[in-house]
Amino acid sequence: MTNNQTIVALATPNGTGAIGIIRLSGPEAITIANSVFKGKDLTKQPSHTIHFGSIADGDIILDEVLVSLFVGPRSYTRENVVEISCHGSAYIIESIIKLLIKKGARSAKAGEFTLRAFLNGQLDLSQAEAVADLIASNSKASQQVALNQLRGGFSNQLQALRDQLVQFASLIELELDFAEEDVEFANRDQLKKLINEINRVIGNLIRSFELGNAIKQGVNTVIAGRPNAGKSTLLNALLNEERAIVSHIPGTTRDTIEEVLNIQGINFRLIDTAGIREATDAIEQLGVQRTMEKISQSALLIYLFDAAQITIEELQQDIESLQKPGINMLLVANKSDLPEQSSTLSDFRASGLSDFLSISAKERLHIDELKNKIYTSAIKDQLTGDETLVTNIRHLEALQKTEEALIRVLSGMDSVTSDFLSMDIKQALHYLGEITGAVTTDDLLENIFSKFCIGK
Amino acid sequence: MTNNQTIVALATPNGTGAIGIIRLSGPEAITIANSVFKGKDLTKQPSHTIHFGSIADGDIILDEVLVSLFVGPRSYTRENVVEISCHGSAYIIESIIKLLIKKGARSAKAGEFTLRAFLNGQLDLSQAEAVADLIASNSKASQQVALNQLRGGFSNQLQALRDQLVQFASLIELELDFAEEDVEFANRDQLKKLINEINRVIGNLIRSFELGNAIKQGVNTVIAGRPNAGKSTLLNALLNEERAIVSHIPGTTRDTIEEVLNIQGINFRLIDTAGIREATDAIEQLGVQRTMEKISQSALLIYLFDAAQITIEELQQDIESLQKPGINMLLVANKSDLPEQSSTLSDFRASGLSDFLSISAKERLHIDELKNKIYTSAIKDQLTGDETLVTNIRHLEALQKTEEALIRVLSGMDSVTSDFLSMDIKQALHYLGEITGAVTTDDLLENIFSKFCIGK
């Protein structure tokens, strides 16, 4: 990957809009732009200024444009950057990009601007990934987590961990230099304590992934229950409260995902398949597998029942058959507005079933309480404000590999020689470094940046 | 329509992209932006500068952005304009726009930025319309015509015409002042000459609409002929030559419009329906109406025949039944590579059918000649370089009404009194003024700008 070429791409979405922004980055960005610009001499203008003029291919004017100049290193990529704001016609945009390529630029690959920002030290790797997350963010929480990561919160914590490990490693290395003398520079008890501390923090980060991922991707939430339990009424009750921020999600999963409910900035995708609706009737029948698949893909299951229409045995049987590891289940008794419910619920409680919430979907009673429960089931006690959340599967894997390497260090500490210890520590350092980009390979970079959109 | 409000809208297309541009315009644009911007004090920065910082709602950072400042009147609308370049997430864009609205901006209506540019004298009406045409342009020719109009070519010519008319009108007005004395300030012969001259120019503009419209909208082109005439081969031959600029047009018309062929910057939409393919068999059958409808919506009909498989009588019958007013027909004899063709074609010529082009679609012989013929049939001799083309149906109607008014002036010149003459001239002035915006009504403006996209 060389930085000596000047790259060009459309930075705004495809489609017709008022304006389109074409972005150039590289050593020749300003001179190439200047060679097609009729107006002021762009090479003589200061950074962070905007200039009106036209883009011309010889005598043929392609468009009237505004050109924004960013003289490196005061730019996103730390290279010279030019942004051409033209009329938002696909034809005009294509013509200008073609012309810039003719004048010496080349088409940027996906994520190449951000890759350059990373290679030039403007961003570390987890910050670069945060840019992609920020662009993809679709809720307040996912945007805040990505922004926090972009602003370095995540990287800083990892860097601090890594520094501690480096210190550890250097002491062990020192021992290797004096291997014949059998000295111990690294106090093993202190090192154990340090590794345990590091593992504690890494463990927290690993555990934060469940929440981080929920925030980034949204939480799949199935509403299940026997027919006439009031599931549709509940869906409406949940959605109507905040209809303004309810949205339909189009696309391939449309047939299973029905509505998105945003609670305190987190998206819950309420899934309400026909299969689930009939789940209790069909539990031992043909549809059961498909129903269970939907549930197994969910993080949260809201089981709704009407106490007047179900026995405690049927209820317990349903709960048992629906319960899956890794899925939170919320038990909700509906129709609390009906007078006969309260005595039945007392009976249920007497039989040992107490951990349920009683609501009336129809009368909108205790719906906010239910929402709080839904939110809490996803968030638990983890979201306190500025904490670091892991949202990226690549980071999770690197953290898990770090943890494994550190456990190897711990278990081998008293039995293996310093060179084996050193190797395990170096591996842990390697995996941590992969997150911030202190350690990179071309494959890794290719893998990360190819998922970006072109123009970023 | 008041300009004292500050308006805001997304100026880039909807969808996920690297960046999105949010545009503010109005007296408070800079102070509103400044109230949510963490960074330099934007109210103290010079025009045409760019500033990095973040957009914050109280303590909550929404995004890191670049803010471009345009201090009125040095802006598109001549008002204060701020463009916020943020990460291209729909959620972030919506959050920022909502925040700006909370701080005093209001959502811009479609075309409202350009409407303000017009109301503030930055553009005349035909230039404002050219902005919309430019955004919609999809070929070199349509982009050049729109750009020419934006750069004032069209308006200037109309303005010159209108000035001549105003001069005429003022002389007649002068006669009204001296009506009792029965003087003639306006020499009637000179005035006739002048009006004839104006009508000649207006006539050219009116006639340019067919071409202007073809350039703007593309030319619907039907390929017809009996089965096995080689129509599909011809379609491939026409398209393969310049496959790079062939494109599929998606959407509602997809089933009838097959491929777009770009010849010298003009788009020809090649229509090749099954109906047309069977046209000669079905001419007197049930499918005929639908087939004829397609043809009647076309500007160009390429009738392809295989001389070895058709008699001169059948051929003349086909031609007669397919010929419609307003549709150019090109006769093309295919399969010139086959030896038996040339003698048959000689016979056809002897029978008086001579105005056809002989090609071989299969061997790609004379395809460029056919393309030239297709191009010429649309362009005729009109496209010489910098000429003014009318592309807008509104302009066409105003020009036609101008022409009618001027013809009334001419016909009444010797018979009616000066006050009637004056009235007809004023009407002609009115219609011409409608094009450039010298004469406007709210309805007219509403009608024009509501067709713009939001954010322009």
PDB file of N, CA and C in Angstrom, chain B residues 41-120:
ATOM      1  N   ASP B  41     -15.267  30.224  17.518  1.00  0.00           N
ATOM      2  CA  ASP B  41     -16.487  31.033  17.446  1.00  0.00           C
ATOM      3  C   ASP B  41     -16.780  31.317  15.965  1.00  0.00           C
ATOM      4  N   LEU B  42     -17.799  30.657  15.441  1.00  0.00           N
ATOM      5  CA  LEU B  42     -18.072  30.749  14.009  1.00  0.00           C
ATOM      6  C   LEU B  42     -18.489  32.150  13.582  1.00  0.00           C
ATOM      7  N   THR B  43     -19.038  32.911  14.526  1.00  0.00           N
ATOM      8  CA  THR B  43     -19.518  34.246  14.155  1.00  0.00           C
ATOM      9  C   THR B  43     -18.359  35.204  13.886  1.00  0.00           C
ATOM     10  N   LYS B  44     -17.164  34.790  14.281  1.00  0.00           N
ATOM     11  CA  LYS B  44     -16.012  35.680  14.101  1.00  0.00           C
ATOM     12  C   LYS B  44     -15.092  35.233  12.967  1.00  0.00           C
ATOM     13  N   GLN B  45     -15.528  34.225  12.188  1.00  0.00           N
ATOM     14  CA  GLN B  45     -14.664  33.695  11.132  1.00  0.00           C
ATOM     15  C   GLN B  45     -15.040  34.306   9.785  1.00  0.00           C
ATOM     16  N   PRO B  46     -14.042  34.442   8.900  1.00  0.00           N
ATOM     17  CA  PRO B  46     -14.344  35.018   7.589  1.00  0.00           C
ATOM     18  C   PRO B  46     -15.129  34.052   6.687  1.00  0.00           C
ATOM     19  N   SER B  47     -15.713  34.616   5.631  1.00  0.00           N
ATOM     20  CA  SER B  47     -16.465  33.807   4.675  1.00  0.00           C
ATOM     21  C   SER B  47     -15.526  32.841   3.963  1.00  0.00           C
ATOM     22  N   HIS B  48     -16.131  31.764   3.456  1.00  0.00           N
ATOM     23  CA  HIS B  48     -15.391  30.774   2.646  1.00  0.00           C
ATOM     24  C   HIS B  48     -14.261  30.110   3.419  1.00  0.00           C
ATOM     25  N   THR B  49     -14.500  29.861   4.727  1.00  0.00           N
ATOM     26  CA  THR B  49     -13.510  29.124   5.514  1.00  0.00           C
ATOM     27  C   THR B  49     -14.179  27.887   6.117  1.00  0.00           C
ATOM     28  N   ILE B  50     -13.331  26.921   6.489  1.00  0.00           N
ATOM     29  CA  ILE B  50     -13.798  25.621   6.976  1.00  0.00           C
ATOM     30  C   ILE B  50     -13.253  25.386   8.374  1.00  0.00           C
ATOM     31  N   HIS B  51     -14.096  24.878   9.271  1.00  0.00           N
ATOM     32  CA  HIS B  51     -13.695  24.739  10.675  1.00  0.00           C
ATOM     33  C   HIS B  51     -14.060  23.370  11.225  1.00  0.00           C
ATOM     34  N   PHE B  52     -13.077  22.721  11.861  1.00  0.00           N
ATOM     35  CA  PHE B  52     -13.292  21.417  12.477  1.00  0.00           C
ATOM     36  C   PHE B  52     -13.799  21.598  13.902  1.00  0.00           C
ATOM     37  N   GLY B  53     -14.732  20.753  14.305  1.00  0.00           N
ATOM     38  CA  GLY B  53     -15.230  20.814  15.673  1.00  0.00           C
ATOM     39  C   GLY B  53     -16.303  19.766  15.848  1.00  0.00           C
ATOM     40  N   SER B  54     -17.082  19.904  16.925  1.00  0.00           N
ATOM     41  CA  SER B  54     -18.153  18.930  17.071  1.00  0.00           C
ATOM     42  C   SER B  54     -19.490  19.632  17.264  1.00  0.00           C
ATOM     43  N   ILE B  55     -20.539  18.918  16.922  1.00  0.00           N
ATOM     44  CA  ILE B  55     -21.897  19.404  17.124  1.00  0.00           C
ATOM     45  C   ILE B  55     -22.381  18.791  18.430  1.00  0.00           C
ATOM     46  N   ALA B  56     -22.838  19.633  19.347  1.00  0.00           N
ATOM     47  CA  ALA B  56     -23.247  19.123  20.655  1.00  0.00           C
ATOM     48  C   ALA B  56     -24.617  19.641  21.031  1.00  0.00           C
ATOM     49  N   ASP B  57     -25.407  18.738  21.608  1.00  0.00           N
ATOM     50  CA  ASP B  57     -26.695  19.103  22.179  1.00  0.00           C
ATOM     51  C   ASP B  57     -26.465  19.164  23.687  1.00  0.00           C
ATOM     52  N   GLY B  58     -26.192  20.349  24.190  1.00  0.00           N
ATOM     53  CA  GLY B  58     -25.785  20.453  25.589  1.00  0.00           C
ATOM     54  C   GLY B  58     -24.449  19.766  25.768  1.00  0.00           C
ATOM     55  N   ASP B  59     -24.410  18.770  26.659  1.00  0.00           N
ATOM     56  CA  ASP B  59     -23.159  18.059  26.886  1.00  0.00           C
ATOM     57  C   ASP B  59     -22.985  16.858  25.960  1.00  0.00           C
ATOM     58  N   ILE B  60     -24.039  16.504  25.245  1.00  0.00           N
ATOM     59  CA  ILE B  60     -23.972  15.295  24.415  1.00  0.00           C
ATOM     60  C   ILE B  60     -23.443  15.633  23.025  1.00  0.00           C
ATOM     61  N   ILE B  61     -22.287  15.048  22.704  1.00  0.00           N
ATOM     62  CA  ILE B  61     -21.700  15.256  21.374  1.00  0.00           C
ATOM     63  C   ILE B  61     -22.473  14.411  20.363  1.00  0.00           C
ATOM     64  N   LEU B  62     -22.937  15.040  19.278  1.00  0.00           N
ATOM     65  CA  LEU B  62     -23.652  14.278  18.248  1.00  0.00           C
ATOM     66  C   LEU B  62     -22.715  13.762  17.170  1.00  0.00           C
ATOM     67  N   ASP B  63     -21.693  14.564  16.820  1.00  0.00           N
ATOM     68  CA  ASP B  63     -20.754  14.126  15.785  1.00  0.00           C
ATOM     69  C   ASP B  63     -19.586  15.092  15.723  1.00  0.00           C
ATOM     70  N   GLU B  64     -18.495  14.599  15.161  1.00  0.00           N
ATOM     71  CA  GLU B  64     -17.390  15.489  14.796  1.00  0.00           C
ATOM     72  C   GLU B  64     -17.596  15.896  13.351  1.00  0.00           C
ATOM     73  N   VAL B  65     -17.479  17.189  13.076  1.00  0.00           N
ATOM     74  CA  VAL B  65     -17.883  17.702  11.764  1.00  0.00           C
ATOM     75  C   VAL B  65     -16.885  18.734  11.226  1.00  0.00           C
ATOM     76  N   LEU B  66     -17.065  19.053   9.948  1.00  0.00           N
ATOM     77  CA  LEU B  66     -16.426  20.219   9.356  1.00  0.00           C
ATOM     78  C   LEU B  66     -17.537  21.206   9.011  1.00  0.00           C
ATOM     79  N   VAL B  67     -17.342  22.463   9.366  1.00  0.00           N
ATOM     80  CA  VAL B  67     -18.342  23.484   9.075  1.00  0.00           C
ATOM     81  C   VAL B  67     -17.776  24.464   8.052  1.00  0.00           C
ATOM     82  N   SER B  68     -18.496  24.638   6.949  1.00  0.00           N
ATOM     83  CA  SER B  68     -18.097  25.608   5.933  1.00  0.00           C
ATOM     84  C   SER B  68     -18.971  26.847   6.054  1.00  0.00           C
ATOM     85  N   LEU B  69     -18.323  28.006   6.073  1.00  0.00           N
ATOM     86  CA  LEU B  69     -19.049  29.278   6.246  1.00  0.00           C
ATOM     87  C   LEU B  69     -19.098  30.068   4.946  1.00  0.00           C
ATOM     88  N   PHE B  70     -20.291  30.578   4.644  1.00  0.00           N
ATOM     89  CA  PHE B  70     -20.452  31.490   3.520  1.00  0.00           C
ATOM     90  C   PHE B  70     -21.217  32.695   4.056  1.00  0.00           C
ATOM     91  N   VAL B  71     -20.544  33.811   4.173  1.00  0.00           N
ATOM     92  CA  VAL B  71     -21.191  34.993   4.723  1.00  0.00           C
ATOM     93  C   VAL B  71     -21.879  35.733   3.577  1.00  0.00           C
ATOM     94  N   GLY B  72     -23.212  35.982   3.720  1.00  0.00           N
ATOM     95  CA  GLY B  72     -23.957  36.673   2.687  1.00  0.00           C
ATOM     96  C   GLY B  72     -23.370  38.042   2.424  1.00  0.00           C
ATOM     97  N   PRO B  73     -23.405  38.559   1.204  1.00  0.00           N
ATOM     98  CA  PRO B  73     -24.070  37.966   0.038  1.00  0.00           C
ATOM     99  C   PRO B  73     -23.177  36.997  -0.752  1.00  0.00           C
ATOM    100  N   ARG B  74     -22.041  36.609  -0.189  1.00  0.00           N
ATOM    101  CA  ARG B  74     -21.138  35.737  -0.955  1.00  0.00           C
ATOM    102  C   ARG B  74     -21.550  34.266  -0.777  1.00  0.00           C
ATOM    103  N   SER B  75     -22.754  33.938  -1.186  1.00  0.00           N
ATOM    104  CA  SER B  75     -23.228  32.556  -1.027  1.00  0.00           C
ATOM    105  C   SER B  75     -24.220  32.242  -2.130  1.00  0.00           C
ATOM    106  N   TYR B  76     -24.624  30.998  -2.188  1.00  0.00           N
ATOM    107  CA  TYR B  76     -25.560  30.538  -3.224  1.00  0.00           C
ATOM    108  C   TYR B  76     -26.878  31.297  -3.144  1.00  0.00           C
ATOM    109  N   THR B  77     -27.352  31.531  -1.918  1.00  0.00           N
ATOM    110  CA  THR B  77     -28.644  32.202  -1.739  1.00  0.00           C
ATOM    111  C   THR B  77     -28.495  33.707  -1.521  1.00  0.00           C
ATOM    112  N   ARG B  78     -27.264  34.176  -1.438  1.00  0.00           N
ATOM    113  CA  ARG B  78     -26.913  35.561  -1.040  1.00  0.00           C
ATOM    114  C   ARG B  78     -27.211  35.832   0.435  1.00  0.00           C
ATOM    115  N   GLU B  79     -27.704  34.805   1.158  1.00  0.00           N
ATOM    116  CA  GLU B  79     -27.888  34.928   2.600  1.00  0.00           C
ATOM    117  C   GLU B  79     -26.670  34.302   3.277  1.00  0.00           C
ATOM    118  N   ASN B  80     -26.629  34.375   4.607  1.00  0.00           N
ATOM    119  CA  ASN B  80     -25.625  33.594   5.322  1.00  0.00           C
ATOM    120  C   ASN B  80     -25.924  32.116   5.104  1.00  0.00           C
ATOM    121  N   VAL B  81     -24.910  31.370   4.723  1.00  0.00           N
ATOM    122  CA  VAL B  81     -25.080  29.930   4.498  1.00  0.00           C
ATOM    123  C   VAL B  81     -24.013  29.174   5.287  1.00  0.00           C
ATOM    124  N   VAL B  82     -24.452  28.093   5.944  1.00  0.00           N
ATOM    125  CA  VAL B  82     -23.513  27.212   6.638  1.00  0.00           C
ATOM    126  C   VAL B  82     -23.736  25.805   6.113  1.00  0.00           C
ATOM    127  N   GLU B  83     -22.643  25.130   5.769  1.00  0.00           N
ATOM    128  CA  GLU B  83     -22.756  23.729   5.384  1.00  0.00           C
ATOM    129  C   GLU B  83     -22.011  22.884   6.410  1.00  0.00           C
ATOM    130  N   ILE B  84     -22.732  21.944   7.016  1.00  0.00           N
ATOM    131  CA  ILE B  84     -22.142  21.071   8.023  1.00  0.00           C
ATOM    132  C   ILE B  84     -21.877  19.721   7.379  1.00  0.00           C
ATOM    133  N   SER B  85     -20.605  19.345   7.328  1.00  0.00           N
ATOM    134  CA  SER B  85     -20.220  18.059   6.741  1.00  0.00           C
ATOM    135  C   SER B  85     -20.044  17.062   7.877  1.00  0.00           C
ATOM    136  N   CYS B  86     -21.005  16.119   8.002  1.00  0.00           N
ATOM    137  CA  CYS B  86     -20.980  15.171   9.115  1.00  0.00           C
ATOM    138  C   CYS B  86     -20.817  13.752   8.589  1.00  0.00           C
ATOM    139  N   HIS B  87     -20.674  12.797   9.495  1.00  0.00           N
ATOM    140  CA  HIS B  87     -20.615  11.396   9.073  1.00  0.00           C
ATOM    141  C   HIS B  87     -21.964  11.002   8.464  1.00  0.00           C
ATOM    142  N   GLY B  88     -21.909  10.198   7.410  1.00  0.00           N
ATOM    143  CA  GLY B  88     -23.107   9.945   6.613  1.00  0.00           C
ATOM    144  C   GLY B  88     -24.052   8.896   7.175  1.00  0.00           C
ATOM    145  N   SER B  89     -24.400   9.001   8.455  1.00  0.00           N
ATOM    146  CA  SER B  89     -25.398   8.103   9.045  1.00  0.00           C
ATOM    147  C   SER B  89     -26.730   8.821   9.101  1.00  0.00           C
ATOM    148  N   ALA B  90     -27.789   8.145   8.649  1.00  0.00           N
ATOM    149  CA  ALA B  90     -29.115   8.761   8.653  1.00  0.00           C
ATOM    150  C   ALA B  90     -29.493   9.208  10.060  1.00  0.00           C
ATOM    151  N   TYR B  91     -29.083   8.415  11.051  1.00  0.00           N
ATOM    152  CA  TYR B  91     -29.427   8.765  12.424  1.00  0.00           C
ATOM    153  C   TYR B  91     -28.749  10.067  12.856  1.00  0.00           C
ATOM    154  N   ILE B  92     -27.452  10.169  12.543  1.00  0.00           N
ATOM    155  CA  ILE B  92     -26.701  11.379  12.925  1.00  0.00           C
ATOM    156  C   ILE B  92     -27.257  12.604  12.202  1.00  0.00           C
ATOM    157  N   ILE B  93     -27.512  12.439  10.913  1.00  0.00           N
ATOM    158  CA  ILE B  93     -28.028  13.557  10.121  1.00  0.00           C
ATOM    159  C   ILE B  93     -29.360  14.047  10.694  1.00  0.00           C
ATOM    160  N   GLU B  94     -30.230  13.090  11.004  1.00  0.00           N
ATOM    161  CA  GLU B  94     -31.533  13.444  11.557  1.00  0.00           C
ATOM    162  C   GLU B  94     -31.378  14.151  12.906  1.00  0.00           C
ATOM    163  N   SER B  95     -30.455  13.629  13.735  1.00  0.00           N
ATOM    164  CA  SER B  95     -30.244  14.234  15.054  1.00  0.00           C
ATOM    165  C   SER B  95     -29.774  15.680  14.930  1.00  0.00           C
ATOM    166  N   ILE B  96     -28.837  15.912  14.008  1.00  0.00           N
ATOM    167  CA  ILE B  96     -28.293  17.265  13.857  1.00  0.00           C
ATOM    168  C   ILE B  96     -29.367  18.210  13.315  1.00  0.00           C
ATOM    169  N   ILE B  97     -30.117  17.753  12.311  1.00  0.00           N
ATOM    170  CA  ILE B  97     -31.168  18.610  11.752  1.00  0.00           C
ATOM    171  C   ILE B  97     -32.217  18.934  12.824  1.00  0.00           C
ATOM    172  N   LYS B  98     -32.595  17.916  13.607  1.00  0.00           N
ATOM    173  CA  LYS B  98     -33.551  18.161  14.693  1.00  0.00           C
ATOM    174  C   LYS B  98     -33.029  19.205  15.674  1.00  0.00           C
ATOM    175  N   LEU B  99     -31.742  19.084  15.990  1.00  0.00           N
ATOM    176  CA  LEU B  99     -31.133  20.033  16.934  1.00  0.00           C
ATOM    177  C   LEU B  99     -31.149  21.447  16.360  1.00  0.00           C
ATOM    178  N   LEU B 100     -30.824  21.567  15.067  1.00  0.00           N
ATOM    179  CA  LEU B 100     -30.800  22.893  14.438  1.00  0.00           C
ATOM    180  C   LEU B 100     -32.206  23.494  14.411  1.00  0.00           C
ATOM    181  N   ILE B 101     -33.203  22.641  14.220  1.00  0.00           N
ATOM    182  CA  ILE B 101     -34.591  23.121  14.240  1.00  0.00           C
ATOM    183  C   ILE B 101     -34.952  23.587  15.650  1.00  0.00           C
ATOM    184  N   LYS B 102     -34.501  22.825  16.639  1.00  0.00           N
ATOM    185  CA  LYS B 102     -34.739  23.216  18.037  1.00  0.00           C
ATOM    186  C   LYS B 102     -34.114  24.585  18.324  1.00  0.00           C
ATOM    187  N   LYS B 103     -33.001  24.876  17.659  1.00  0.00           N
ATOM    188  CA  LYS B 103     -32.295  26.136  17.891  1.00  0.00           C
ATOM    189  C   LYS B 103     -32.825  27.272  17.023  1.00  0.00           C
ATOM    190  N   GLY B 104     -33.880  27.020  16.230  1.00  0.00           N
ATOM    191  CA  GLY B 104     -34.513  28.149  15.543  1.00  0.00           C
ATOM    192  C   GLY B 104     -34.614  28.047  14.038  1.00  0.00           C
ATOM    193  N   ALA B 105     -33.977  27.043  13.435  1.00  0.00           N
ATOM    194  CA  ALA B 105     -34.124  26.892  11.983  1.00  0.00           C
ATOM    195  C   ALA B 105     -35.443  26.176  11.700  1.00  0.00           C
ATOM    196  N   ARG B 106     -35.887  26.214  10.447  1.00  0.00           N
ATOM    197  CA  ARG B 106     -37.041  25.386  10.082  1.00  0.00           C
ATOM    198  C   ARG B 106     -36.688  24.589   8.830  1.00  0.00           C
ATOM    199  N   SER B 107     -37.391  23.473   8.658  1.00  0.00           N
ATOM    200  CA  SER B 107     -37.126  22.596   7.515  1.00  0.00           C
ATOM    201  C   SER B 107     -37.350  23.352   6.215  1.00  0.00           C
ATOM    202  N   ALA B 108     -36.406  23.236   5.302  1.00  0.00           N
ATOM    203  CA  ALA B 108     -36.552  23.882   4.000  1.00  0.00           C
ATOM    204  C   ALA B 108     -37.548  23.110   3.165  1.00  0.00           C
ATOM    205  N   LYS B 109     -38.316  23.847   2.346  1.00  0.00           N
ATOM    206  CA  LYS B 109     -39.196  23.182   1.377  1.00  0.00           C
ATOM    207  C   LYS B 109     -38.375  22.813   0.144  1.00  0.00           C
ATOM    208  N   ALA B 110     -38.964  21.975  -0.690  1.00  0.00           N
ATOM    209  CA  ALA B 110     -38.280  21.593  -1.924  1.00  0.00           C
ATOM    210  C   ALA B 110     -37.875  22.842  -2.701  1.00  0.00           C
ATOM    211  N   GLY B 111     -36.624  22.901  -3.106  1.00  0.00           N
ATOM    212  CA  GLY B 111     -36.149  24.000  -3.945  1.00  0.00           C
ATOM    213  C   GLY B 111     -36.028  25.340  -3.254  1.00  0.00           C
ATOM    214  N   GLU B 112     -36.199  25.380  -1.936  1.00  0.00           N
ATOM    215  CA  GLU B 112     -36.270  26.683  -1.279  1.00  0.00           C
ATOM    216  C   GLU B 112     -34.933  27.432  -1.284  1.00  0.00           C
ATOM    217  N   PHE B 113     -33.831  26.710  -1.254  1.00  0.00           N
ATOM    218  CA  PHE B 113     -32.536  27.400  -1.331  1.00  0.00           C
ATOM    219  C   PHE B 113     -32.407  28.107  -2.676  1.00  0.00           C
ATOM    220  N   THR B 114     -32.790  27.402  -3.740  1.00  0.00           N
ATOM    221  CA  THR B 114     -32.689  28.000  -5.072  1.00  0.00           C
ATOM    222  C   THR B 114     -33.737  29.097  -5.257  1.00  0.00           C
ATOM    223  N   LEU B 115     -34.912  28.911  -4.651  1.00  0.00           N
ATOM    224  CA  LEU B 115     -35.932  29.962  -4.676  1.00  0.00           C
ATOM    225  C   LEU B 115     -35.374  31.245  -4.063  1.00  0.00           C
ATOM    226  N   ARG B 116     -34.680  31.101  -2.941  1.00  0.00           N
ATOM    227  CA  ARG B 116     -34.092  32.289  -2.303  1.00  0.00           C
ATOM    228  C   ARG B 116     -33.007  32.895  -3.182  1.00  0.00           C
ATOM    229  N   ALA B 117     -32.225  32.038  -3.829  1.00  0.00           N
ATOM    230  CA  ALA B 117     -31.200  32.551  -4.749  1.00  0.00           C
ATOM    231  C   ALA B 117     -31.867  33.391  -5.833  1.00  0.00           C
ATOM    232  N   PHE B 118     -33.036  32.922  -6.299  1.00  0.00           N
ATOM    233  CA  PHE B 118     -33.778  33.672  -7.306  1.00  0.00           C
ATOM    234  C   PHE B 118     -34.354  34.970  -6.730  1.00  0.00           C
ATOM    235  N   LEU B 119     -35.018  34.861  -5.583  1.00  0.00           N
ATOM    236  CA  LEU B 119     -35.644  36.044  -4.980  1.00  0.00           C
ATOM    237  C   LEU B 119     -34.606  37.097  -4.611  1.00  0.00           C
ATOM    238  N   ASN B 120     -33.405  36.640  -4.271  1.00  0.00           N
ATOM    239  CA  ASN B 120     -32.356  37.594  -3.895  1.00  0.00           C
ATOM    240  C   ASN B 120     -31.513  38.046  -5.086  1.00  0.00           C
TER     241      ASN B 120
END
